[in-house]
Short mmCIF file of C-alpha atoms in Angstrom, two decimals:
data_model
loop_
_atom_site.label_atom_id
_atom_site.label_comp_id
_atom_site.label_asym_id
_atom_site.label_seq_id
_atom_site.Cartn_x
_atom_site.Cartn_y
_atom_site.Cartn_z
CA MET A 287 -68.06 -0.08 -0.68
CA LEU A 288 -67.11 3.47 -1.57
CA TRP A 289 -65.60 2.27 -4.84
CA ILE A 290 -68.98 2.10 -6.55
CA PRO A 291 -70.24 5.67 -5.89
CA ALA A 292 -66.67 6.95 -6.47
CA GLY A 293 -66.58 5.22 -9.85
CA LEU A 294 -70.02 6.62 -10.74
CA ALA A 295 -68.93 10.11 -9.79
CA LEU A 296 -65.82 9.81 -11.91
CA ALA A 297 -67.85 8.46 -14.85
CA PHE A 298 -70.32 11.28 -14.43
CA LEU A 299 -67.54 13.87 -14.71
CA VAL A 300 -65.67 12.20 -17.52
CA LEU A 301 -68.37 10.72 -19.80
CA PRO A 302 -69.82 14.02 -21.09
CA ILE A 303 -66.33 15.08 -22.21
CA VAL A 304 -65.86 11.67 -23.88
CA ALA A 305 -69.22 12.08 -25.65
CA LEU A 306 -68.18 15.54 -26.84
CA VAL A 307 -64.83 14.33 -28.19
CA LEU A 308 -66.52 11.39 -29.93
CA GLU A 309 -69.03 13.71 -31.59
CA VAL A 310 -66.45 16.13 -32.94
CA PRO A 311 -66.44 15.81 -36.78
CA TRP A 312 -62.65 15.29 -36.97
CA GLU A 313 -62.47 15.03 -40.74
CA ARG A 314 -64.15 18.45 -41.15
CA LEU A 315 -62.49 20.02 -38.14
CA LEU A 316 -60.02 22.21 -40.03
CA GLU A 317 -62.68 23.38 -42.45
CA LEU A 318 -65.07 24.21 -39.59
CA LEU A 319 -62.43 26.00 -37.54
CA SER A 320 -61.07 27.95 -40.49
CA ALA A 321 -64.38 29.77 -41.02
CA PRO A 322 -63.67 33.49 -40.61
CA GLU A 323 -66.20 33.86 -37.79
CA VAL A 324 -64.34 31.32 -35.72
CA GLY A 325 -61.08 33.21 -36.03
CA THR A 326 -62.83 36.48 -35.12
CA SER A 327 -64.51 35.06 -32.03
CA LEU A 328 -61.38 33.16 -30.93
CA ALA A 329 -59.25 36.35 -31.26
CA LEU A 330 -61.89 38.39 -29.44
CA SER A 331 -62.06 35.76 -26.69
CA LEU A 332 -58.31 35.61 -26.17
CA VAL A 333 -57.82 39.37 -26.23
CA SER A 334 -60.66 40.10 -23.87
CA ALA A 335 -59.64 37.31 -21.46
CA VAL A 336 -56.00 38.64 -21.45
CA LEU A 337 -57.29 42.15 -20.76
CA ALA A 338 -59.59 40.86 -18.00
CA THR A 339 -56.68 39.00 -16.43
CA ALA A 340 -54.44 42.10 -16.67
CA LEU A 341 -57.12 44.26 -14.94
CA SER A 342 -57.59 41.51 -12.32
CA LEU A 343 -53.83 41.50 -11.61
CA LEU A 344 -53.64 45.30 -11.47
CA PHE A 345 -56.47 45.66 -8.98
CA GLY A 346 -56.89 42.21 -7.56
CA VAL A 347 -53.35 41.71 -6.20
CA PRO A 348 -53.55 44.89 -4.07
CA LEU A 349 -57.02 43.80 -2.90
CA ALA A 350 -55.63 40.40 -1.95
CA TRP A 351 -52.82 42.10 -0.07
CA VAL A 352 -55.34 44.22 1.91
CA LEU A 353 -57.38 41.10 2.69
CA ALA A 354 -54.32 39.15 3.83
CA ARG A 355 -53.07 41.94 6.00
CA SER A 356 -56.41 42.70 7.61
CA GLY A 357 -55.63 40.61 10.65
CA ALA A 358 -55.84 43.57 12.97
CA TRP A 359 -59.25 44.68 11.77
CA PRO A 360 -62.50 43.77 13.58
CA VAL A 361 -63.61 40.27 12.71
CA ILE A 362 -66.96 41.49 11.35
CA VAL A 363 -65.27 43.87 8.87
CA ARG A 364 -62.85 41.13 7.71
CA ARG A 365 -65.63 38.64 7.20
CA LEU A 366 -67.77 41.19 5.35
CA LEU A 367 -64.92 42.12 3.13
CA ARG A 368 -64.15 38.51 2.25
CA ALA A 369 -67.84 37.81 1.56
CA LEU A 370 -68.08 40.80 -0.78
CA VAL A 371 -65.11 39.57 -2.76
CA THR A 372 -66.52 36.05 -2.94
CA VAL A 373 -70.02 37.02 -4.09
CA PRO A 374 -69.24 37.20 -7.84
CA LEU A 375 -67.71 33.77 -7.47
CA VAL A 376 -70.96 32.18 -6.33
CA LEU A 377 -73.38 34.49 -8.11
CA PRO A 378 -75.05 33.09 -11.24
CA PRO A 379 -73.22 34.92 -14.09
CA VAL A 380 -76.54 36.07 -15.59
CA VAL A 381 -77.32 37.88 -12.35
CA GLY A 382 -73.89 39.49 -12.60
CA GLY A 383 -74.73 40.63 -16.09
CA ILE A 384 -78.06 42.11 -14.98
CA ALA A 385 -76.32 43.86 -12.07
CA LEU A 386 -73.66 45.31 -14.43
CA LEU A 387 -76.41 46.53 -16.76
CA LEU A 388 -78.12 48.29 -13.85
CA LEU A 389 -74.84 49.95 -12.85
CA LEU A 390 -73.20 50.73 -16.17
CA GLY A 391 -76.08 50.48 -18.63
CA ARG A 392 -77.29 53.63 -20.36
CA ARG A 393 -79.89 54.21 -17.65
CA GLY A 394 -77.77 52.58 -14.95
CA LEU A 395 -76.73 54.04 -11.61
CA LEU A 396 -73.40 55.32 -13.02
CA GLY A 397 -74.04 54.63 -16.72
CA GLN A 398 -76.56 57.46 -17.02
CA TYR A 399 -73.85 59.98 -16.08
CA LEU A 400 -71.29 58.36 -18.35
CA ASP A 401 -73.83 58.76 -21.13
CA ALA A 402 -74.94 62.30 -20.27
CA TRP A 403 -71.56 63.84 -19.40
CA PHE A 404 -69.07 61.98 -21.52
CA ASP A 405 -71.28 60.39 -24.21
CA VAL A 406 -69.81 57.02 -23.16
CA GLN A 407 -71.98 53.94 -23.50
CA ILE A 408 -70.54 50.70 -22.33
CA PRO A 409 -73.06 47.94 -23.24
CA PHE A 410 -72.55 46.27 -26.65
CA THR A 411 -68.86 47.18 -26.70
CA MET A 412 -65.74 45.07 -26.26
CA ALA A 413 -65.15 47.05 -23.07
CA ALA A 414 -68.37 45.53 -21.78
CA VAL A 415 -67.04 42.02 -22.48
CA VAL A 416 -63.83 42.77 -20.57
CA ILE A 417 -65.81 44.28 -17.66
CA ALA A 418 -68.16 41.29 -17.50
CA GLU A 419 -65.25 38.87 -17.57
CA THR A 420 -63.29 40.82 -14.96
CA PHE A 421 -66.31 40.92 -12.65
CA VAL A 422 -66.72 37.16 -12.83
CA ALA A 423 -63.02 36.16 -12.88
CA MET A 424 -61.22 38.54 -10.49
CA PRO A 425 -62.32 36.76 -7.31
CA PHE A 426 -60.44 33.64 -8.41
CA LEU A 427 -57.24 35.65 -8.58
CA VAL A 428 -57.87 37.53 -5.36
CA LEU A 429 -58.50 34.33 -3.34
CA ALA A 430 -55.50 32.52 -4.86
CA VAL A 431 -53.15 35.46 -4.18
CA GLU A 432 -54.57 35.98 -0.68
CA GLY A 433 -53.87 32.30 0.12
CA ALA A 434 -50.29 32.65 -1.15
CA LEU A 435 -49.82 35.80 0.92
CA ARG A 436 -51.05 34.15 4.09
CA ALA A 437 -48.77 31.19 3.51
CA ALA A 438 -45.68 33.36 2.76
CA ASP A 439 -43.07 33.81 5.49
CA ARG A 440 -43.41 37.37 6.69
CA ARG A 441 -40.00 37.47 8.36
CA TYR A 442 -38.37 38.27 5.02
CA GLU A 443 -40.49 41.40 4.81
CA ASP A 444 -39.64 42.27 8.41
CA VAL A 445 -35.93 41.96 7.76
CA ALA A 446 -36.14 44.04 4.59
CA ALA A 447 -38.01 46.75 6.48
CA LEU A 448 -35.51 46.63 9.29
CA LEU A 449 -32.75 47.18 6.70
CA GLY A 450 -34.46 50.35 5.63
CA ALA A 451 -36.54 49.33 2.59
CA SER A 452 -39.67 51.40 2.06
CA ARG A 453 -43.11 49.57 2.12
CA TRP A 454 -43.32 49.82 -1.65
CA VAL A 455 -39.82 48.33 -2.15
CA VAL A 456 -40.70 45.53 0.32
CA PHE A 457 -43.84 44.75 -1.60
CA TRP A 458 -42.20 44.95 -5.02
CA ARG A 459 -38.87 43.27 -4.25
CA ILE A 460 -39.76 40.80 -1.47
CA THR A 461 -43.44 40.04 -1.23
CA LEU A 462 -44.27 39.81 -4.90
CA PRO A 463 -41.39 37.39 -5.79
CA LEU A 464 -42.29 35.26 -2.74
CA ILE A 465 -45.90 34.82 -3.87
CA ALA A 466 -45.16 34.67 -7.61
CA PRO A 467 -46.33 31.05 -7.99
CA GLY A 468 -49.63 31.94 -6.27
CA VAL A 469 -50.07 34.97 -8.49
CA ALA A 470 -49.35 32.90 -11.55
CA ALA A 471 -51.82 30.20 -10.52
CA GLY A 472 -54.45 32.84 -9.78
CA ALA A 473 -53.87 34.53 -13.09
CA VAL A 474 -54.23 31.28 -15.01
CA LEU A 475 -57.47 30.37 -13.19
CA CYS A 476 -58.75 33.89 -13.75
CA PHE A 477 -57.87 33.69 -17.48
CA ALA A 478 -59.62 30.35 -17.84
CA ARG A 479 -62.76 31.66 -16.07
CA ALA A 480 -62.75 34.79 -18.21
CA LEU A 481 -62.33 32.79 -21.41
CA GLY A 482 -65.36 30.64 -20.58
CA GLU A 483 -67.60 33.50 -19.47
CA PHE A 484 -71.02 33.34 -21.01
CA GLY A 485 -73.95 34.50 -18.88
CA ALA A 486 -72.70 37.95 -17.82
CA THR A 487 -71.31 38.56 -21.30
CA ILE A 488 -74.49 37.89 -23.28
CA THR A 489 -76.57 39.79 -20.70
CA PHE A 490 -74.40 42.86 -20.34
CA ALA A 491 -72.44 43.03 -23.61
CA GLY A 492 -74.99 41.57 -26.02
CA ASN A 493 -74.00 39.48 -28.98
CA PHE A 494 -72.38 40.80 -32.13
CA PRO A 495 -69.79 39.00 -34.24
CA GLY A 496 -66.35 40.63 -33.93
CA VAL A 497 -67.35 42.96 -31.09
CA THR A 498 -68.97 40.99 -28.28
CA GLN A 499 -69.48 37.48 -29.63
CA THR A 500 -66.90 35.41 -27.75
CA MET A 501 -66.24 31.70 -28.27
CA PRO A 502 -68.77 30.44 -25.68
CA LEU A 503 -71.49 32.60 -27.28
CA SER A 504 -70.54 31.31 -30.71
CA ALA A 505 -70.62 27.71 -29.52
CA TYR A 506 -73.99 28.15 -27.81
CA LEU A 507 -75.59 29.88 -30.78
CA ALA A 508 -74.05 27.52 -33.33
CA LEU A 509 -75.72 24.59 -31.63
CA GLN A 510 -79.06 25.83 -32.97
CA THR A 511 -78.14 25.91 -36.62
CA ASN A 512 -74.84 24.17 -37.07
CA PRO A 513 -74.21 21.54 -34.37
CA ASP A 514 -70.95 20.36 -36.01
CA ALA A 515 -69.52 23.86 -35.70
CA ALA A 516 -70.68 23.97 -32.06
CA TYR A 517 -68.80 20.70 -31.32
CA ALA A 518 -65.67 21.99 -33.03
CA LEU A 519 -65.81 25.28 -31.06
CA SER A 520 -66.38 23.32 -27.87
CA LEU A 521 -63.31 21.22 -28.60
CA VAL A 522 -61.19 24.37 -28.88
CA LEU A 523 -62.50 25.61 -25.49
CA LEU A 524 -61.93 22.15 -24.00
CA THR A 525 -58.37 22.13 -25.30
CA VAL A 526 -57.64 25.55 -23.81
CA SER A 527 -59.10 24.41 -20.48
CA ILE A 528 -56.96 21.29 -20.39
CA ALA A 529 -53.87 23.39 -21.31
CA VAL A 530 -54.70 25.63 -18.33
CA LEU A 531 -55.00 22.60 -16.02
CA VAL A 532 -51.68 21.18 -17.25
CA SER A 533 -49.92 24.51 -16.74
CA LEU A 534 -51.28 24.68 -13.13
CA ARG A 535 -50.26 21.14 -12.21
CA ASP A 536 -49.86 21.07 -8.43
CA ARG A 537 -49.97 24.83 -8.04
CA TRP A 538 -53.74 24.62 -7.69
CA VAL A 539 -53.27 22.94 -4.32
CA ALA A 540 -50.40 25.23 -3.28
CA GLY A 541 -52.05 28.43 -4.38
CA VAL A 542 -55.72 28.16 -3.68
CA THR A 543 -56.14 26.18 -0.54
CA THR A 544 -54.91 27.48 2.74
CA MET B 157 -69.34 27.34 -18.84
CA ILE B 158 -72.57 27.30 -20.79
CA LEU B 159 -75.75 28.16 -19.04
CA PRO B 160 -79.31 27.91 -20.23
CA VAL B 161 -79.83 31.65 -20.31
CA ARG B 162 -83.38 31.60 -21.62
CA ALA B 163 -84.49 29.05 -19.08
CA ALA B 164 -83.16 31.30 -16.37
CA ALA B 165 -84.57 34.53 -17.80
CA VAL B 166 -88.02 33.44 -18.99
CA GLY B 167 -88.36 30.26 -17.07
CA VAL B 168 -90.65 27.36 -17.64
CA ILE B 169 -94.09 28.44 -16.60
CA THR B 170 -96.09 25.67 -15.17
CA LEU B 171 -99.74 26.09 -14.82
CA ALA B 172 -100.67 23.74 -12.05
CA LEU B 173 -104.40 23.59 -12.46
CA ASN B 174 -104.77 20.06 -11.28
CA GLY B 175 -106.55 19.00 -8.16
CA CYS B 176 -110.03 20.10 -9.11
CA ALA B 177 -110.45 17.27 -11.62
CA THR B 178 -113.80 15.58 -11.24
CA GLU B 179 -112.84 12.03 -10.48
CA GLY B 180 -115.69 9.87 -11.59
CA GLY B 181 -118.04 12.83 -11.36
CA THR B 182 -118.61 12.96 -15.09
CA ALA B 183 -120.22 10.29 -17.19
CA LEU B 184 -118.07 10.95 -20.24
CA PRO B 185 -116.51 7.82 -21.66
CA PRO B 186 -112.70 7.76 -21.88
CA GLY B 187 -111.56 9.11 -25.20
CA GLU B 188 -114.18 11.86 -25.34
CA GLY B 189 -113.50 15.11 -23.57
CA HIS B 190 -112.19 13.65 -20.33
CA LEU B 191 -108.56 14.68 -20.86
CA ASN B 192 -105.86 14.22 -18.34
CA GLY B 193 -102.12 14.08 -17.87
CA ALA B 194 -99.49 16.64 -18.77
CA ILE B 195 -98.50 18.30 -21.97
CA VAL B 196 -95.37 20.25 -22.79
CA VAL B 197 -95.69 23.09 -25.34
CA PHE B 198 -92.57 24.56 -26.97
CA ALA B 199 -93.65 27.97 -28.20
CA ALA B 200 -91.96 30.96 -29.90
CA ALA B 201 -90.78 33.68 -27.53
CA SER B 202 -93.24 36.13 -29.12
CA LEU B 203 -96.10 33.92 -27.94
CA THR B 204 -95.07 34.30 -24.29
CA ASP B 205 -98.04 36.37 -23.17
CA SER B 206 -100.76 35.01 -25.44
CA PHE B 207 -99.91 31.33 -24.87
CA THR B 208 -99.72 31.85 -21.12
CA THR B 209 -103.27 33.20 -21.25
CA ILE B 210 -104.44 30.54 -23.68
CA ALA B 211 -102.95 27.75 -21.64
CA GLY B 212 -104.67 29.17 -18.57
CA SER B 213 -108.02 29.23 -20.27
CA PHE B 214 -107.46 25.71 -21.75
CA GLY B 215 -106.60 24.46 -18.28
CA GLU B 216 -109.85 25.89 -16.85
CA GLU B 217 -111.84 24.00 -19.43
CA ASN B 218 -109.74 20.82 -19.07
CA PRO B 219 -108.89 20.68 -15.35
CA GLY B 220 -107.30 17.27 -15.75
CA VAL B 221 -104.53 18.54 -17.98
CA ARG B 222 -101.41 20.21 -16.75
CA VAL B 223 -99.85 22.43 -19.38
CA THR B 224 -96.14 23.29 -19.21
CA LEU B 225 -94.94 26.04 -21.49
CA ASN B 226 -91.38 26.52 -22.66
CA PHE B 227 -90.69 29.73 -24.58
CA GLY B 228 -87.60 30.56 -26.65
CA GLY B 229 -86.33 31.38 -30.10
CA SER B 230 -88.15 29.15 -32.56
CA THR B 231 -84.84 27.97 -34.11
CA GLY B 232 -83.50 26.88 -30.76
CA LEU B 233 -86.75 25.14 -29.83
CA ALA B 234 -86.77 23.34 -33.15
CA ALA B 235 -83.14 22.23 -32.61
CA GLY B 236 -84.19 20.98 -29.20
CA ILE B 237 -87.08 19.01 -30.65
CA LEU B 238 -84.81 17.48 -33.27
CA ALA B 239 -82.40 16.52 -30.50
CA GLY B 240 -85.18 14.66 -28.69
CA ALA B 241 -86.52 17.22 -26.20
CA PRO B 242 -89.70 15.87 -24.59
CA ALA B 243 -92.33 18.16 -26.14
CA ASP B 244 -95.90 17.38 -27.17
CA LEU B 245 -96.53 20.49 -29.26
CA PHE B 246 -94.47 23.05 -31.11
CA ALA B 247 -95.68 26.57 -31.98
CA ALA B 248 -93.25 28.23 -34.37
CA ALA B 249 -93.02 31.88 -35.38
CA SER B 250 -92.15 31.08 -39.02
CA SER B 251 -92.79 28.54 -41.71
CA GLU B 252 -89.04 27.93 -41.99
CA THR B 253 -88.56 26.87 -38.38
CA MET B 254 -91.67 24.66 -38.57
CA ARG B 255 -90.30 23.10 -41.76
CA ALA B 256 -87.13 22.04 -39.90
CA VAL B 257 -89.32 19.90 -37.63
CA SER B 258 -91.73 18.63 -40.30
CA ASP B 259 -88.89 17.76 -42.67
CA ALA B 260 -87.58 15.47 -39.96
CA GLY B 261 -91.01 13.75 -39.96
CA LEU B 262 -91.81 14.85 -36.39
CA ALA B 263 -94.78 17.19 -37.08
CA VAL B 264 -98.36 15.92 -37.26
CA GLU B 265 -100.52 18.32 -39.22
CA PRO B 266 -98.78 21.68 -38.80
CA THR B 267 -101.41 24.35 -39.11
CA VAL B 268 -101.10 28.12 -39.44
CA PHE B 269 -103.00 29.80 -36.54
CA ALA B 270 -101.95 33.44 -36.67
CA ARG B 271 -99.89 36.00 -38.54
CA ASN B 272 -97.62 38.59 -37.00
CA PHE B 273 -95.96 41.68 -38.35
CA LEU B 274 -92.68 43.40 -37.50
CA ALA B 275 -92.72 46.78 -35.87
CA ILE B 276 -90.06 49.18 -34.65
CA ALA B 277 -89.89 49.32 -30.83
CA VAL B 278 -88.37 52.36 -29.23
CA PRO B 279 -88.03 53.21 -25.49
CA GLU B 280 -91.00 55.20 -24.21
CA GLY B 281 -90.98 58.73 -25.50
CA ASN B 282 -88.58 57.81 -28.32
CA PRO B 283 -85.55 59.62 -26.83
CA ALA B 284 -83.42 59.11 -29.95
CA GLY B 285 -86.09 60.43 -32.30
CA ILE B 286 -86.40 57.30 -34.42
CA THR B 287 -88.72 57.85 -37.39
CA GLY B 288 -88.43 54.77 -39.51
CA LEU B 289 -86.26 52.01 -40.88
CA ALA B 290 -83.73 54.53 -42.30
CA ASP B 291 -82.52 55.15 -38.74
CA PHE B 292 -81.28 51.51 -38.63
CA ALA B 293 -78.46 52.46 -40.98
CA ASP B 294 -77.28 55.28 -38.67
CA PRO B 295 -74.13 54.10 -36.79
CA ALA B 296 -74.76 56.74 -34.13
CA LYS B 297 -77.97 54.97 -33.11
CA ARG B 298 -77.97 51.98 -30.82
CA ILE B 299 -79.83 49.24 -32.61
CA ALA B 300 -80.83 45.69 -31.59
CA LEU B 301 -81.94 43.11 -34.15
CA CYS B 302 -82.77 39.45 -33.68
CA ALA B 303 -80.11 37.09 -34.86
CA PRO B 304 -80.74 36.19 -38.52
CA ARG B 305 -81.26 32.50 -37.58
CA VAL B 306 -84.42 33.18 -35.56
CA PRO B 307 -87.70 34.11 -37.27
CA CYS B 308 -87.79 37.75 -36.20
CA GLY B 309 -84.22 38.15 -37.43
CA ALA B 310 -85.04 36.49 -40.76
CA ALA B 311 -88.04 38.83 -41.13
CA ALA B 312 -85.93 41.83 -40.18
CA ALA B 313 -83.41 40.92 -42.84
CA ARG B 314 -86.25 40.63 -45.42
CA VAL B 315 -87.71 43.98 -44.48
CA LEU B 316 -84.41 45.82 -44.40
CA ASP B 317 -83.40 44.21 -47.65
CA ALA B 318 -86.60 45.13 -49.39
CA ALA B 319 -86.26 48.71 -48.18
CA GLY B 320 -82.66 48.84 -49.42
CA ILE B 321 -81.34 49.63 -45.94
CA ASN B 322 -77.94 48.47 -44.78
CA ALA B 323 -78.57 48.21 -41.07
CA VAL B 324 -75.78 48.59 -38.53
CA PRO B 325 -76.99 46.74 -35.41
CA ASP B 326 -75.04 46.76 -32.15
CA THR B 327 -76.35 43.39 -30.99
CA LEU B 328 -78.04 40.34 -32.44
CA GLU B 329 -80.34 38.91 -29.79
CA GLU B 330 -81.19 35.21 -29.59
CA ASP B 331 -84.93 35.78 -29.58
CA VAL B 332 -87.40 38.56 -29.97
CA ARG B 333 -88.02 39.03 -26.25
CA ALA B 334 -84.36 39.54 -25.60
CA ALA B 335 -84.37 42.29 -28.25
CA LEU B 336 -87.52 43.78 -26.70
CA THR B 337 -85.86 43.75 -23.22
CA LYS B 338 -82.95 45.84 -24.54
CA VAL B 339 -85.51 48.47 -25.60
CA GLU B 340 -87.42 48.27 -22.33
CA LEU B 341 -84.20 48.88 -20.44
CA GLY B 342 -83.41 51.84 -22.72
CA GLU B 343 -80.09 50.24 -23.69
CA VAL B 344 -80.86 50.57 -27.37
CA ASP B 345 -82.59 53.34 -29.32
CA ALA B 346 -84.60 50.94 -31.47
CA ALA B 347 -85.17 47.30 -32.28
CA LEU B 348 -87.17 45.36 -34.84
CA VAL B 349 -89.65 43.19 -32.95
CA TYR B 350 -93.20 42.08 -33.58
CA ARG B 351 -96.14 44.41 -33.15
CA THR B 352 -97.47 42.01 -30.53
CA ASP B 353 -94.31 42.56 -28.50
CA VAL B 354 -94.80 46.34 -28.65
CA LEU B 355 -98.38 45.89 -27.39
CA ALA B 356 -97.25 43.55 -24.63
CA ALA B 357 -94.70 46.02 -23.38
CA ASP B 358 -97.04 48.96 -23.82
CA ALA B 359 -96.05 50.79 -20.68
CA ARG B 360 -92.32 50.97 -21.37
CA VAL B 361 -92.15 50.84 -25.15
CA ASP B 362 -93.50 52.86 -28.06
CA GLY B 363 -93.94 51.36 -31.51
CA ILE B 364 -93.85 52.34 -35.12
CA GLU B 365 -95.93 50.07 -37.33
CA LEU B 366 -94.35 48.43 -40.37
CA ARG B 367 -97.41 46.57 -41.50
CA GLN B 368 -97.14 47.86 -45.05
CA ALA B 369 -93.45 47.06 -45.38
CA ALA B 370 -92.66 44.20 -47.73
CA GLY B 371 -91.67 40.99 -46.00
CA ALA B 372 -92.79 42.15 -42.56
CA GLY B 373 -95.20 39.29 -41.97
CA ASN B 374 -94.55 35.87 -40.39
CA ASP B 375 -96.93 32.93 -40.38
CA TYR B 376 -97.22 31.20 -36.99
CA SER B 377 -98.08 27.51 -37.01
CA ILE B 378 -98.69 24.90 -34.38
CA THR B 379 -98.22 21.18 -34.61
CA ARG B 380 -98.61 18.15 -32.50
CA LEU B 381 -95.32 16.19 -32.44
CA SER B 382 -95.29 12.59 -33.62
CA ASP B 383 -93.62 11.35 -30.48
CA ALA B 384 -95.83 13.29 -28.08
CA ARG B 385 -96.31 11.37 -24.84
CA ASN B 386 -99.83 12.64 -24.49
CA PRO B 387 -101.17 12.84 -28.08
CA ARG B 388 -104.85 13.12 -27.11
CA ALA B 389 -104.38 16.19 -24.92
CA ALA B 390 -101.85 17.61 -27.35
CA ALA B 391 -104.38 17.38 -30.21
CA ALA B 392 -106.98 18.98 -28.00
CA PHE B 393 -104.63 21.88 -27.27
CA ALA B 394 -103.84 22.39 -30.96
CA THR B 395 -107.54 22.44 -31.75
CA TYR B 396 -108.09 24.88 -28.91
CA VAL B 397 -105.49 27.28 -30.30
CA LEU B 398 -107.40 27.23 -33.63
CA GLY B 399 -110.73 27.67 -31.84
CA PRO B 400 -112.70 30.95 -31.38
CA LYS B 401 -111.65 31.65 -27.78
CA ALA B 402 -107.90 31.37 -28.39
CA GLN B 403 -108.21 33.18 -31.70
CA ASP B 404 -109.94 36.07 -29.94
CA LEU B 405 -107.12 36.22 -27.37
CA LEU B 406 -104.54 36.20 -30.18
CA GLY B 407 -106.41 38.94 -31.99
CA GLU B 408 -106.50 41.06 -28.81
CA ALA B 409 -102.72 40.58 -28.48
CA GLY B 410 -102.24 42.09 -31.92
CA PHE B 411 -101.92 38.98 -34.07
CA GLU B 412 -103.73 38.81 -37.40
CA ILE B 413 -106.19 35.97 -37.42
CA ASP B 414 -108.58 34.68 -40.08
#
């Protein structure tokens, strides 16, 4: 009996992608994708998603470590901490963009001082794109790495410490190699999420070709005037997403669920 | 991930004025005056305030009709209508966007009902000391324009072109209200919007009139759509917009009416 709803669910997930692929103007694909704007927005998307992933690694791995090692802390603190990390994951990205604007905008909580003291304005810059993407994507990395840390055998660390390794050496030489697959899976998920970011970007960073107009923005805006270009751009994003999925293979299960 | 940003930000305003319909209380024969059912109006973002008021007043006079308003950039709305969005009426902020719908044979009697003019909007108190269009060429100023594909962006391009100004915008917003919001938040020093938008945001925005500038005017037209599901109520709404009460409301909002 369950075959029928299961089949419907699968069709529901697959058919839109099929429709998109069928609608792509294959014979004009190269011409559409060789337009200079496409190259600009693709390059911008890739660079900003790489930077967002790098920032997430730099700050997210330590945060994951703290979360995974918080066993001795009061339950309420641990739960609160985890909830705070998860909020951007479940928050509508547009809300994230509004929140970033209210923090880092020119009249924002911190932004007003950045503007007044350092003459630094973040909105409408590529930095804003990277910040928006990092805000939305970092939780994916943190949760994946935290899962890997919890699953890792801590006895290796204990032995290394017993043999006189400092905490930093233990982390760098033992812990990190142990959880490398989890970190890689988290980074790939984080990159994919950053690459697809739309709502927070258009809200916080605005939309300007070459500076803040990433691929998803181009695709969304192209749909109004040049649907064929929108389908072609969507195909590029779809291809990248599938590449991400293939590169993850079974690591998704190993890295994310605990 | 692509999200309907405008739908989230502006929302679809439903004026539920049903319930007080006089069932059988009036002696009017069907087909004359006794309107009922629902109509969906796709209207330019710059009509947000005036059409909300007009739809409210129309609903009071026709308690059997439920009016649903959907605001957005005219270009996107036109693209939606061409793609089969279930709308009964379309109110566009330029002749070009209306032509896209009428060329497809979907418009029934498009009629100009108002004229609007661009104006410079600056945050209250004009902190950056904007004096005119020349400031739009200053890279040190933060500038928002509408994207060239939407009517306010097309008008902005005309005006700047005619004035011989090579503008350096920081963001190209997808409709006029998004550009206005950037001014209201103080994130940009100036934006080119409509004078009606400046009036609507009176408390937070100051304006510089551009009425005399060449190319600053846009004709607003409304049409019933040929595949409207409720053509009778749709025709009544179009007539109402051209009638004295709605025209007065548009005039108060800063539109030029005949």
